Amino acid sequence: MQLLEVLIEYAKSSLNRPFSYSYKGEKELSKGIRVLVTFNNRHLVGYVLNVTKTDKTIEELNQESGFEILEIEDIIDESPLLNDELLALLDEASSYYLAPKISFLHAMLPPSLSPRKSSLKAPRIAYDYFYEIVNDDEENLTNKQIELLRFIKREGRVLKREVSKAKYVLKMIETGHIREVKEEKRRLKIPDYHYEEPPELTIEQIQVIEEFNKSEDLVYLLQGVTGSGKTEVYLSLSEQTFAQGKSVLMLVPEISLTPMMVEYYLHRFSNHVAILHSELTPAERYDEYRKIARGECQIVVGVRSAVFAPLQNIGLIVLDEEHTESYKQDTLPFYHAREIAIMRARYYGAKVLLGSATPSLESRARGSKNVYHMLFLNKRINDQKLPKTKIVNMLDYHNIDRESYIFSHALREALHQTLARNEQAILLINRRGFSTHVTCRNCGHVFKCPTCDIALTYHKSDNMLKCHHCEYVEPLSDNCPECGSSYLIKTGFGTEKIVEEVKRLFPSATVLRLDSDSAKSRRKVPEIIEAFRKKQANVLVGTQMIAKGHDFPDVTLVGIVLADIGLSMPSFRSSERAFQLITQAIGRSGRKDKPGYAIIQTYLPSHYAITFAARQNYELFYRKEMEMRKLQFYPPYAFLASVTIKGRNEEHVIANAYLIADYLNEQLLEKVQILGPSTPYISIERGFHLRNILIKYVNRELVQSVLNKMQQLFSFNNQYDLLINIDPYNF
Ligand code: ADP
Ligand code: ZN
Ligand code: ZN
């Protein structure tokens, strides 16, 4: 008999342990396959973690374990789903992130192979059927048969569905003239691309590539200003890796926002490229996945989840726009693609290349300490100048247009001139933290938490200001505590309002809007971007979505309608986000031959994130922001981990949150700060109440082992569920 350790799909996320089942059949089972089991009288899909042979009887085993060991119901897979490397990754990733293995399996495998019940109804392999010639002897054939024989001969082979189903055809199979063959079908249709010669590399690009090749380091951070030709560096290194017979993983933040990257790779590597992103149908994903696993595609271009692509012998992993938050998954298993990429590269002796004009502070700090190898591209291609910028103080009413509170004189005038020259403009608003904080219009005072020093969030339901870090609350006052003015504003207007205003002030302008609402279907995004590139509109209004990566040659004006919202968002990352957004947005202006111009409207005209972004000076921003992070004990000076307690009954959730916080406080003494339990901004999720505990620490091993113990101590409770997020983003 074989004894199986089986992980099962289970609603409770903190339950991270296998269950025992037996198998009395003939087959030799291997670990890594899926089986059908019963658990609490339900039929579920399980994943076999381990198999052992035993001579004991089931009665003996039941007695030993103290419960009844059931037999599995059925075997689903013939062979293991993951190769050795991915199995090792499953162990490493789930212990780093303290996330259940089953949640990583769900993240790693396409829906058709996932250890979930729904996978049994997911798409299967699709085939194409062809006719091929076996014997081209035309004797004894009818004229129609000869015609078909010659046709197939000329074409090599012919799709069965393109040939008549008449009897004379079937007859030719019987007589051994033709035969039917089947081949796996690729449902994702990728057009044929011709090879495109790379441009001659610039001196800077050559230097970067040489330095990369000479070094033996594991992780590289390529910091290159916007328009400095980072993509060409990725492509060259990919070609080189491919030529050595190794595979390449190219990760981008979002495919729909970066259709160009896919095209570049298709031009260089045509049918060696597989594409993995969230807009693929389950069937397409299944096909791409198997094509990669079989080794037919050695280059993968994809988003965060593609970091688990079953490539073998990886030589290079690139993360473009490495600072982008979409690389961090904000649901279980809460992984960051960068950390997974590093784990995989270490296994293969490969290299990881992170690229950005505005690296995340964590990555850049590791670069400064030589944990990552820094590489620089300091010049724009063809020595184009960075755009001229102007900061407009929106607190000073002299600056504001009399007909519109959204536009300053400067922005209205600049837009007028841009339209008159028949050039294009981008107007951008950062929608994050929309309408949630309160500022004094008179002196610029922002209502902040006295202990945490981050902006308080306005809750309309009870007219209170609340801190999302600690339990601090205060009623919204009528006057500013600094200057006494009663002119307090709850900041926030959306893209619709801007579109309205542009149309009102410039009736002849054609406007396109791009934000997560207008792009409910992500397939719309490339259409809107393409329409703007083709100059079907002269103004594009949008959220942070339009700040990244695009190359619009005719855009000469970028207007940041309100640059503060990001700054007052209750997070220690506010300044970093605002700096990145403004820098990236400004980088869209004047990329071809015409000079670019950018206007930044703000209530905080002297905030360092805004002044340094206007000057496109990453270095000064980095130094200043590092000081702030050090003072506040935030990353990169501290690591973060959050624990969320989630349950139906609010009292139970609160009581247990305090129990857990007490436990953590007892266990963690040195160089650790524990904040909370606190009430998150969205404190009820589908009927579940949530409370958060945030841990700031420097000793990763210590905290990981304590969290591990906590998980074991507090998980077996039916009143709540525990979610651990290592290196969380939204605090
Ligand atoms: P980044 O990603 O650094 O913002 P890109 O990779 O988009 O910059 O490059 C900016 C522009 O310069 C693109 O249009 C690209 O095709 C072009 N480019 C890149 N390298 C070269 C080169 N060596 N010679 C000529 N043009 C180049
Ligand atoms: Zn004031
Ligand atoms: Zn606070």
Short mmCIF file of N, CA, C and O in Angstrom, two decimals, residues 291-392:
data_model
loop_
_atom_site.label_atom_id
_atom_site.label_comp_id
_atom_site.label_asym_id
_atom_site.label_seq_id
_atom_site.Cartn_x
_atom_site.Cartn_y
_atom_site.Cartn_z
N LYS A 291 3.53 24.68 -23.81
CA LYS A 291 4.57 24.94 -24.82
C LYS A 291 5.89 25.30 -24.13
O LYS A 291 6.96 24.84 -24.54
N ILE A 292 5.81 26.09 -23.07
CA ILE A 292 7.00 26.47 -22.33
C ILE A 292 7.58 25.24 -21.62
O ILE A 292 8.77 24.96 -21.69
N ALA A 293 6.70 24.48 -20.97
CA ALA A 293 7.15 23.32 -20.20
C ALA A 293 7.83 22.30 -21.12
O ALA A 293 8.79 21.64 -20.72
N ARG A 294 7.35 22.16 -22.35
CA ARG A 294 7.97 21.21 -23.28
C ARG A 294 9.28 21.73 -23.86
O ARG A 294 9.97 21.03 -24.58
N GLY A 295 9.60 23.00 -23.56
CA GLY A 295 10.86 23.55 -24.05
C GLY A 295 10.78 24.09 -25.47
O GLY A 295 11.79 24.34 -26.10
N GLU A 296 9.54 24.31 -25.98
CA GLU A 296 9.41 24.82 -27.35
C GLU A 296 9.56 26.33 -27.44
O GLU A 296 9.87 26.87 -28.50
N CYS A 297 9.30 27.02 -26.34
CA CYS A 297 9.51 28.46 -26.30
C CYS A 297 10.54 28.74 -25.21
O CYS A 297 10.37 28.32 -24.08
N GLN A 298 11.60 29.43 -25.59
CA GLN A 298 12.66 29.70 -24.61
C GLN A 298 12.62 31.12 -24.09
O GLN A 298 13.41 31.52 -23.24
N ILE A 299 11.73 31.93 -24.67
CA ILE A 299 11.60 33.31 -24.24
C ILE A 299 10.17 33.51 -23.77
O ILE A 299 9.23 33.21 -24.51
N VAL A 300 10.00 34.03 -22.54
CA VAL A 300 8.66 34.31 -22.05
C VAL A 300 8.56 35.80 -21.76
O VAL A 300 9.39 36.35 -21.05
N VAL A 301 7.55 36.45 -22.33
CA VAL A 301 7.25 37.82 -21.98
C VAL A 301 5.94 37.78 -21.21
O VAL A 301 4.95 37.23 -21.70
N GLY A 302 5.93 38.35 -20.01
CA GLY A 302 4.70 38.24 -19.23
C GLY A 302 4.67 39.16 -18.03
O GLY A 302 5.63 39.89 -17.77
N VAL A 303 3.56 39.09 -17.32
CA VAL A 303 3.37 39.92 -16.13
C VAL A 303 3.77 39.12 -14.88
O VAL A 303 4.29 38.01 -14.99
N ARG A 304 3.49 39.73 -13.72
CA ARG A 304 3.91 39.15 -12.44
C ARG A 304 3.83 37.62 -12.37
O ARG A 304 4.82 36.95 -12.06
N SER A 305 2.67 37.06 -12.69
CA SER A 305 2.49 35.62 -12.50
C SER A 305 3.39 34.80 -13.43
O SER A 305 3.65 33.62 -13.17
N ALA A 306 3.89 35.42 -14.50
CA ALA A 306 4.77 34.71 -15.43
C ALA A 306 6.12 34.39 -14.78
O ALA A 306 6.91 33.63 -15.33
N VAL A 307 6.37 34.96 -13.61
CA VAL A 307 7.64 34.67 -12.93
C VAL A 307 7.72 33.17 -12.59
O VAL A 307 8.79 32.64 -12.35
N PHE A 308 6.56 32.49 -12.61
CA PHE A 308 6.54 31.05 -12.35
C PHE A 308 6.56 30.21 -13.63
O PHE A 308 6.37 29.00 -13.57
N ALA A 309 6.76 30.83 -14.77
CA ALA A 309 6.74 30.10 -16.04
C ALA A 309 7.70 28.92 -15.99
O ALA A 309 8.82 29.05 -15.51
N PRO A 310 7.26 27.73 -16.49
CA PRO A 310 8.07 26.52 -16.33
C PRO A 310 9.25 26.44 -17.30
O PRO A 310 9.51 25.38 -17.85
N LEU A 311 9.95 27.56 -17.48
CA LEU A 311 11.15 27.55 -18.31
C LEU A 311 12.21 26.70 -17.64
O LEU A 311 12.28 26.61 -16.42
N GLN A 312 13.07 26.09 -18.46
CA GLN A 312 14.20 25.37 -17.90
C GLN A 312 15.48 26.08 -18.28
O GLN A 312 15.51 26.83 -19.26
N ASN A 313 16.51 25.83 -17.52
CA ASN A 313 17.81 26.39 -17.82
C ASN A 313 17.74 27.90 -18.08
O ASN A 313 18.18 28.39 -19.11
N ILE A 314 17.19 28.61 -17.12
CA ILE A 314 17.05 30.06 -17.26
C ILE A 314 18.43 30.72 -17.19
O ILE A 314 19.26 30.36 -16.36
N GLY A 315 18.67 31.68 -18.09
CA GLY A 315 19.92 32.42 -18.07
C GLY A 315 19.76 33.85 -17.63
O GLY A 315 20.68 34.46 -17.09
N LEU A 316 18.57 34.41 -17.87
CA LEU A 316 18.35 35.83 -17.59
C LEU A 316 16.90 36.08 -17.22
O LEU A 316 15.99 35.58 -17.87
N ILE A 317 16.69 36.85 -16.15
CA ILE A 317 15.35 37.31 -15.80
C ILE A 317 15.38 38.83 -15.71
O ILE A 317 16.19 39.41 -14.98
N VAL A 318 14.52 39.50 -16.50
CA VAL A 318 14.47 40.96 -16.49
C VAL A 318 13.15 41.41 -15.87
O VAL A 318 12.10 40.83 -16.16
N LEU A 319 13.20 42.41 -14.99
CA LEU A 319 11.98 43.08 -14.52
C LEU A 319 12.06 44.53 -14.98
O LEU A 319 12.85 45.31 -14.45
N ASP A 320 11.25 44.87 -15.99
CA ASP A 320 11.23 46.25 -16.47
C ASP A 320 10.36 47.07 -15.52
O ASP A 320 9.39 46.56 -14.97
N GLU A 321 10.69 48.35 -15.36
CA GLU A 321 9.96 49.23 -14.42
C GLU A 321 9.84 48.54 -13.07
O GLU A 321 8.75 48.36 -12.54
N GLU A 322 11.00 48.19 -12.52
CA GLU A 322 11.02 47.33 -11.33
C GLU A 322 10.32 47.95 -10.12
O GLU A 322 9.94 47.24 -9.20
N HIS A 323 10.15 49.28 -10.14
CA HIS A 323 9.52 49.94 -8.99
C HIS A 323 8.01 49.75 -8.96
O HIS A 323 7.36 50.11 -7.99
N THR A 324 7.44 49.21 -10.03
CA THR A 324 5.99 49.15 -10.16
C THR A 324 5.37 48.22 -9.12
O THR A 324 5.83 47.12 -8.89
N GLU A 325 4.27 48.71 -8.52
CA GLU A 325 3.68 47.94 -7.41
C GLU A 325 2.93 46.70 -7.87
O GLU A 325 2.65 45.83 -7.06
N SER A 326 2.63 46.62 -9.16
CA SER A 326 1.90 45.43 -9.61
C SER A 326 2.78 44.18 -9.55
O SER A 326 2.29 43.07 -9.71
N TYR A 327 4.08 44.33 -9.30
CA TYR A 327 4.92 43.15 -9.10
C TYR A 327 4.68 42.48 -7.75
O TYR A 327 5.15 41.38 -7.51
N LYS A 328 3.99 43.20 -6.87
CA LYS A 328 3.65 42.61 -5.58
C LYS A 328 2.21 42.15 -5.63
O LYS A 328 1.32 42.95 -5.92
N GLN A 329 1.96 40.88 -5.38
CA GLN A 329 0.58 40.40 -5.38
C GLN A 329 -0.09 40.76 -4.07
O GLN A 329 0.47 40.51 -3.00
N ASP A 330 -1.27 41.36 -4.12
CA ASP A 330 -1.88 41.80 -2.86
C ASP A 330 -2.97 40.85 -2.36
O ASP A 330 -3.83 41.23 -1.59
N THR A 331 -2.94 39.61 -2.81
CA THR A 331 -3.75 38.57 -2.21
C THR A 331 -2.81 37.40 -1.94
O THR A 331 -1.68 37.39 -2.42
N LEU A 332 -3.29 36.41 -1.18
CA LEU A 332 -2.45 35.24 -0.93
C LEU A 332 -1.92 34.68 -2.24
O LEU A 332 -2.68 34.63 -3.19
N PRO A 333 -0.70 34.28 -2.36
CA PRO A 333 0.35 34.22 -1.34
C PRO A 333 1.21 35.47 -1.21
O PRO A 333 2.33 35.39 -0.72
N PHE A 334 0.72 36.64 -1.56
CA PHE A 334 1.39 37.91 -1.28
C PHE A 334 2.86 37.97 -1.71
O PHE A 334 3.68 38.55 -1.00
N TYR A 335 3.20 37.37 -2.83
CA TYR A 335 4.62 37.36 -3.20
C TYR A 335 5.01 38.58 -4.03
O TYR A 335 4.14 39.26 -4.59
N HIS A 336 6.30 38.87 -4.09
CA HIS A 336 6.83 39.91 -4.96
C HIS A 336 7.64 39.21 -6.05
O HIS A 336 8.51 38.41 -5.75
N ALA A 337 7.37 39.57 -7.31
CA ALA A 337 8.03 38.89 -8.43
C ALA A 337 9.55 39.01 -8.35
O ALA A 337 10.27 38.11 -8.76
N ARG A 338 10.05 40.13 -7.79
CA ARG A 338 11.50 40.32 -7.70
C ARG A 338 12.13 39.23 -6.83
O ARG A 338 13.15 38.64 -7.20
N GLU A 339 11.52 38.95 -5.67
CA GLU A 339 12.10 37.95 -4.77
C GLU A 339 12.03 36.55 -5.39
O GLU A 339 12.96 35.76 -5.26
N ILE A 340 10.92 36.25 -6.06
CA ILE A 340 10.79 34.94 -6.71
C ILE A 340 11.82 34.83 -7.83
O ILE A 340 12.47 33.78 -7.99
N ALA A 341 12.00 35.90 -8.59
CA ALA A 341 12.97 35.90 -9.68
C ALA A 341 14.37 35.60 -9.14
O ALA A 341 15.12 34.83 -9.73
N ILE A 342 14.69 36.20 -8.01
CA ILE A 342 16.02 35.99 -7.43
C ILE A 342 16.19 34.54 -6.98
O ILE A 342 17.24 33.92 -7.19
N MET A 343 15.14 33.98 -6.38
CA MET A 343 15.22 32.57 -5.96
C MET A 343 15.48 31.67 -7.18
O MET A 343 16.31 30.76 -7.13
N ARG A 344 14.77 31.92 -8.27
CA ARG A 344 14.92 31.07 -9.46
C ARG A 344 16.29 31.26 -10.09
O ARG A 344 16.94 30.29 -10.52
N ALA A 345 16.74 32.51 -10.16
CA ALA A 345 18.04 32.78 -10.78
C ALA A 345 19.16 32.11 -10.00
O ALA A 345 20.11 31.57 -10.57
N ARG A 346 19.03 32.12 -8.68
CA ARG A 346 20.06 31.50 -7.84
C ARG A 346 20.15 29.99 -8.15
O ARG A 346 21.23 29.44 -8.27
N TYR A 347 19.01 29.38 -8.32
CA TYR A 347 18.97 27.94 -8.62
C TYR A 347 19.73 27.62 -9.91
O TYR A 347 20.48 26.66 -9.98
N TYR A 348 19.53 28.46 -10.94
CA TYR A 348 20.11 28.18 -12.25
C TYR A 348 21.47 28.83 -12.47
O TYR A 348 22.06 28.67 -13.53
N GLY A 349 21.94 29.60 -11.49
CA GLY A 349 23.15 30.38 -11.73
C GLY A 349 22.92 31.44 -12.80
O GLY A 349 23.81 31.77 -13.57
N ALA A 350 21.70 31.96 -12.84
CA ALA A 350 21.34 32.98 -13.83
C ALA A 350 21.48 34.37 -13.24
O ALA A 350 21.85 34.52 -12.08
N LYS A 351 21.20 35.40 -14.05
CA LYS A 351 21.27 36.77 -13.57
C LYS A 351 19.90 37.44 -13.62
O LYS A 351 19.10 37.15 -14.50
N VAL A 352 19.67 38.34 -12.66
CA VAL A 352 18.43 39.11 -12.63
C VAL A 352 18.78 40.56 -12.95
O VAL A 352 19.69 41.13 -12.36
N LEU A 353 18.06 41.14 -13.91
CA LEU A 353 18.28 42.54 -14.27
C LEU A 353 17.02 43.35 -13.96
O LEU A 353 15.95 43.09 -14.52
N LEU A 354 17.14 44.30 -13.03
CA LEU A 354 16.02 45.18 -12.69
C LEU A 354 16.25 46.50 -13.40
O LEU A 354 17.36 47.02 -13.37
N GLY A 355 15.23 47.03 -14.06
CA GLY A 355 15.42 48.29 -14.77
C GLY A 355 14.39 49.32 -14.38
O GLY A 355 13.23 48.99 -14.15
N SER A 356 14.81 50.59 -14.25
CA SER A 356 13.85 51.65 -13.96
C SER A 356 14.53 53.02 -14.08
O SER A 356 15.75 53.13 -13.94
N ALA A 357 13.71 54.04 -14.36
CA ALA A 357 14.23 55.41 -14.29
C ALA A 357 14.15 55.89 -12.84
O ALA A 357 14.88 56.79 -12.43
N THR A 358 13.25 55.28 -12.09
CA THR A 358 13.01 55.70 -10.71
C THR A 358 12.93 54.45 -9.83
O THR A 358 11.84 54.05 -9.43
N PRO A 359 14.08 53.82 -9.55
CA PRO A 359 14.05 52.56 -8.81
C PRO A 359 13.35 52.70 -7.46
O PRO A 359 13.36 53.78 -6.87
N SER A 360 12.77 51.61 -6.99
CA SER A 360 12.20 51.60 -5.65
C SER A 360 13.32 51.88 -4.66
O SER A 360 14.48 51.55 -4.92
N LEU A 361 12.97 52.48 -3.54
CA LEU A 361 14.01 52.80 -2.56
C LEU A 361 14.72 51.55 -2.06
O LEU A 361 15.92 51.55 -1.83
N GLU A 362 13.96 50.47 -1.90
CA GLU A 362 14.55 49.22 -1.43
C GLU A 362 15.65 48.75 -2.39
O GLU A 362 16.75 48.42 -1.97
N SER A 363 15.33 48.75 -3.68
CA SER A 363 16.30 48.24 -4.65
C SER A 363 17.51 49.16 -4.73
O SER A 363 18.65 48.71 -4.77
N ARG A 364 17.23 50.47 -4.74
CA ARG A 364 18.34 51.38 -4.89
C ARG A 364 19.25 51.33 -3.66
O ARG A 364 20.48 51.43 -3.76
N ALA A 365 18.66 51.13 -2.47
CA ALA A 365 19.48 51.04 -1.27
C ALA A 365 20.35 49.79 -1.33
O ALA A 365 21.52 49.82 -0.95
N ARG A 366 19.80 48.69 -1.85
CA ARG A 366 20.61 47.50 -2.02
C ARG A 366 21.70 47.75 -3.05
O ARG A 366 22.80 47.23 -2.93
N GLY A 367 21.39 48.55 -4.06
CA GLY A 367 22.40 48.92 -5.05
C GLY A 367 23.53 49.71 -4.41
O GLY A 367 24.71 49.47 -4.67
N SER A 368 23.16 50.65 -3.53
CA SER A 368 24.20 51.47 -2.89
C SER A 368 25.08 50.65 -1.97
O SER A 368 26.23 51.00 -1.72
N LYS A 369 24.53 49.55 -1.44
CA LYS A 369 25.33 48.70 -0.55
C LYS A 369 25.97 47.54 -1.30
O LYS A 369 26.44 46.58 -0.69
N ASN A 370 25.94 47.61 -2.64
CA ASN A 370 26.52 46.57 -3.49
C ASN A 370 25.90 45.19 -3.31
O ASN A 370 26.51 44.18 -3.63
N VAL A 371 24.70 45.15 -2.76
CA VAL A 371 23.97 43.88 -2.74
C VAL A 371 23.48 43.62 -4.16
O VAL A 371 23.51 42.51 -4.66
N TYR A 372 23.02 44.68 -4.81
CA TYR A 372 22.74 44.65 -6.24
C TYR A 372 23.86 45.41 -6.95
O TYR A 372 24.40 46.36 -6.40
N HIS A 373 24.14 44.99 -8.16
CA HIS A 373 25.19 45.65 -8.95
C HIS A 373 24.57 46.80 -9.75
O HIS A 373 23.71 46.58 -10.59
N MET A 374 24.98 48.04 -9.46
CA MET A 374 24.38 49.20 -10.14
C MET A 374 24.92 49.37 -11.55
O MET A 374 26.12 49.25 -11.79
N LEU A 375 24.02 49.68 -12.48
CA LEU A 375 24.39 50.03 -13.86
C LEU A 375 23.62 51.31 -14.21
O LEU A 375 22.49 51.48 -13.77
N PHE A 376 24.24 52.19 -14.98
CA PHE A 376 23.59 53.48 -15.27
C PHE A 376 23.49 53.79 -16.76
O PHE A 376 24.43 53.50 -17.52
N LEU A 377 22.38 54.38 -17.16
CA LEU A 377 22.27 55.03 -18.48
C LEU A 377 21.85 56.47 -18.18
O LEU A 377 20.73 56.72 -17.76
N ASN A 378 22.78 57.40 -18.39
CA ASN A 378 22.52 58.77 -17.94
C ASN A 378 21.97 59.69 -19.01
O ASN A 378 21.47 60.78 -18.72
N LYS A 379 22.07 59.28 -20.27
CA LYS A 379 21.66 60.19 -21.36
C LYS A 379 20.48 59.65 -22.11
O LYS A 379 20.36 58.44 -22.32
N ARG A 380 19.61 60.57 -22.56
CA ARG A 380 18.55 60.16 -23.47
C ARG A 380 19.18 59.86 -24.83
O ARG A 380 20.21 60.43 -25.18
N ILE A 381 18.53 58.94 -25.58
CA ILE A 381 19.01 58.62 -26.93
C ILE A 381 19.06 59.90 -27.76
O ILE A 381 18.16 60.73 -27.67
N ASN A 382 20.09 60.07 -28.56
CA ASN A 382 20.28 61.28 -29.38
C ASN A 382 20.41 62.55 -28.54
O ASN A 382 20.16 63.64 -29.03
N ASP A 383 20.76 62.39 -27.28
CA ASP A 383 20.95 63.56 -26.42
C ASP A 383 19.76 64.49 -26.34
O ASP A 383 19.92 65.69 -26.15
N GLN A 384 18.55 63.94 -26.51
CA GLN A 384 17.37 64.80 -26.34
C GLN A 384 17.38 65.38 -24.95
O GLN A 384 17.77 64.73 -24.00
N LYS A 385 16.85 66.60 -24.85
CA LYS A 385 16.79 67.23 -23.53
C LYS A 385 15.56 66.73 -22.78
O LYS A 385 14.54 66.40 -23.38
N LEU A 386 15.66 66.71 -21.46
CA LEU A 386 14.48 66.44 -20.65
C LEU A 386 13.58 67.67 -20.73
O LEU A 386 14.05 68.78 -20.96
N PRO A 387 12.27 67.48 -20.58
CA PRO A 387 11.36 68.62 -20.76
C PRO A 387 11.56 69.71 -19.72
O PRO A 387 12.03 69.47 -18.61
N LYS A 388 11.18 70.93 -20.12
CA LYS A 388 11.16 72.06 -19.18
C LYS A 388 9.95 71.90 -18.28
O LYS A 388 8.88 71.52 -18.75
N THR A 389 10.13 72.23 -17.01
CA THR A 389 9.00 72.03 -16.10
C THR A 389 8.67 73.30 -15.33
O THR A 389 9.53 74.16 -15.13
N LYS A 390 7.42 73.41 -14.91
CA LYS A 390 6.98 74.54 -14.09
C LYS A 390 6.07 74.01 -13.00
O LYS A 390 5.19 73.19 -13.25
N ILE A 391 6.34 74.46 -11.77
CA ILE A 391 5.47 74.09 -10.65
C ILE A 391 4.52 75.25 -10.39
O ILE A 391 4.95 76.40 -10.28
N VAL A 392 3.23 74.97 -10.31
CA VAL A 392 2.25 76.02 -10.04
C VAL A 392 1.65 75.81 -8.66
O VAL A 392 1.13 74.74 -8.35
#
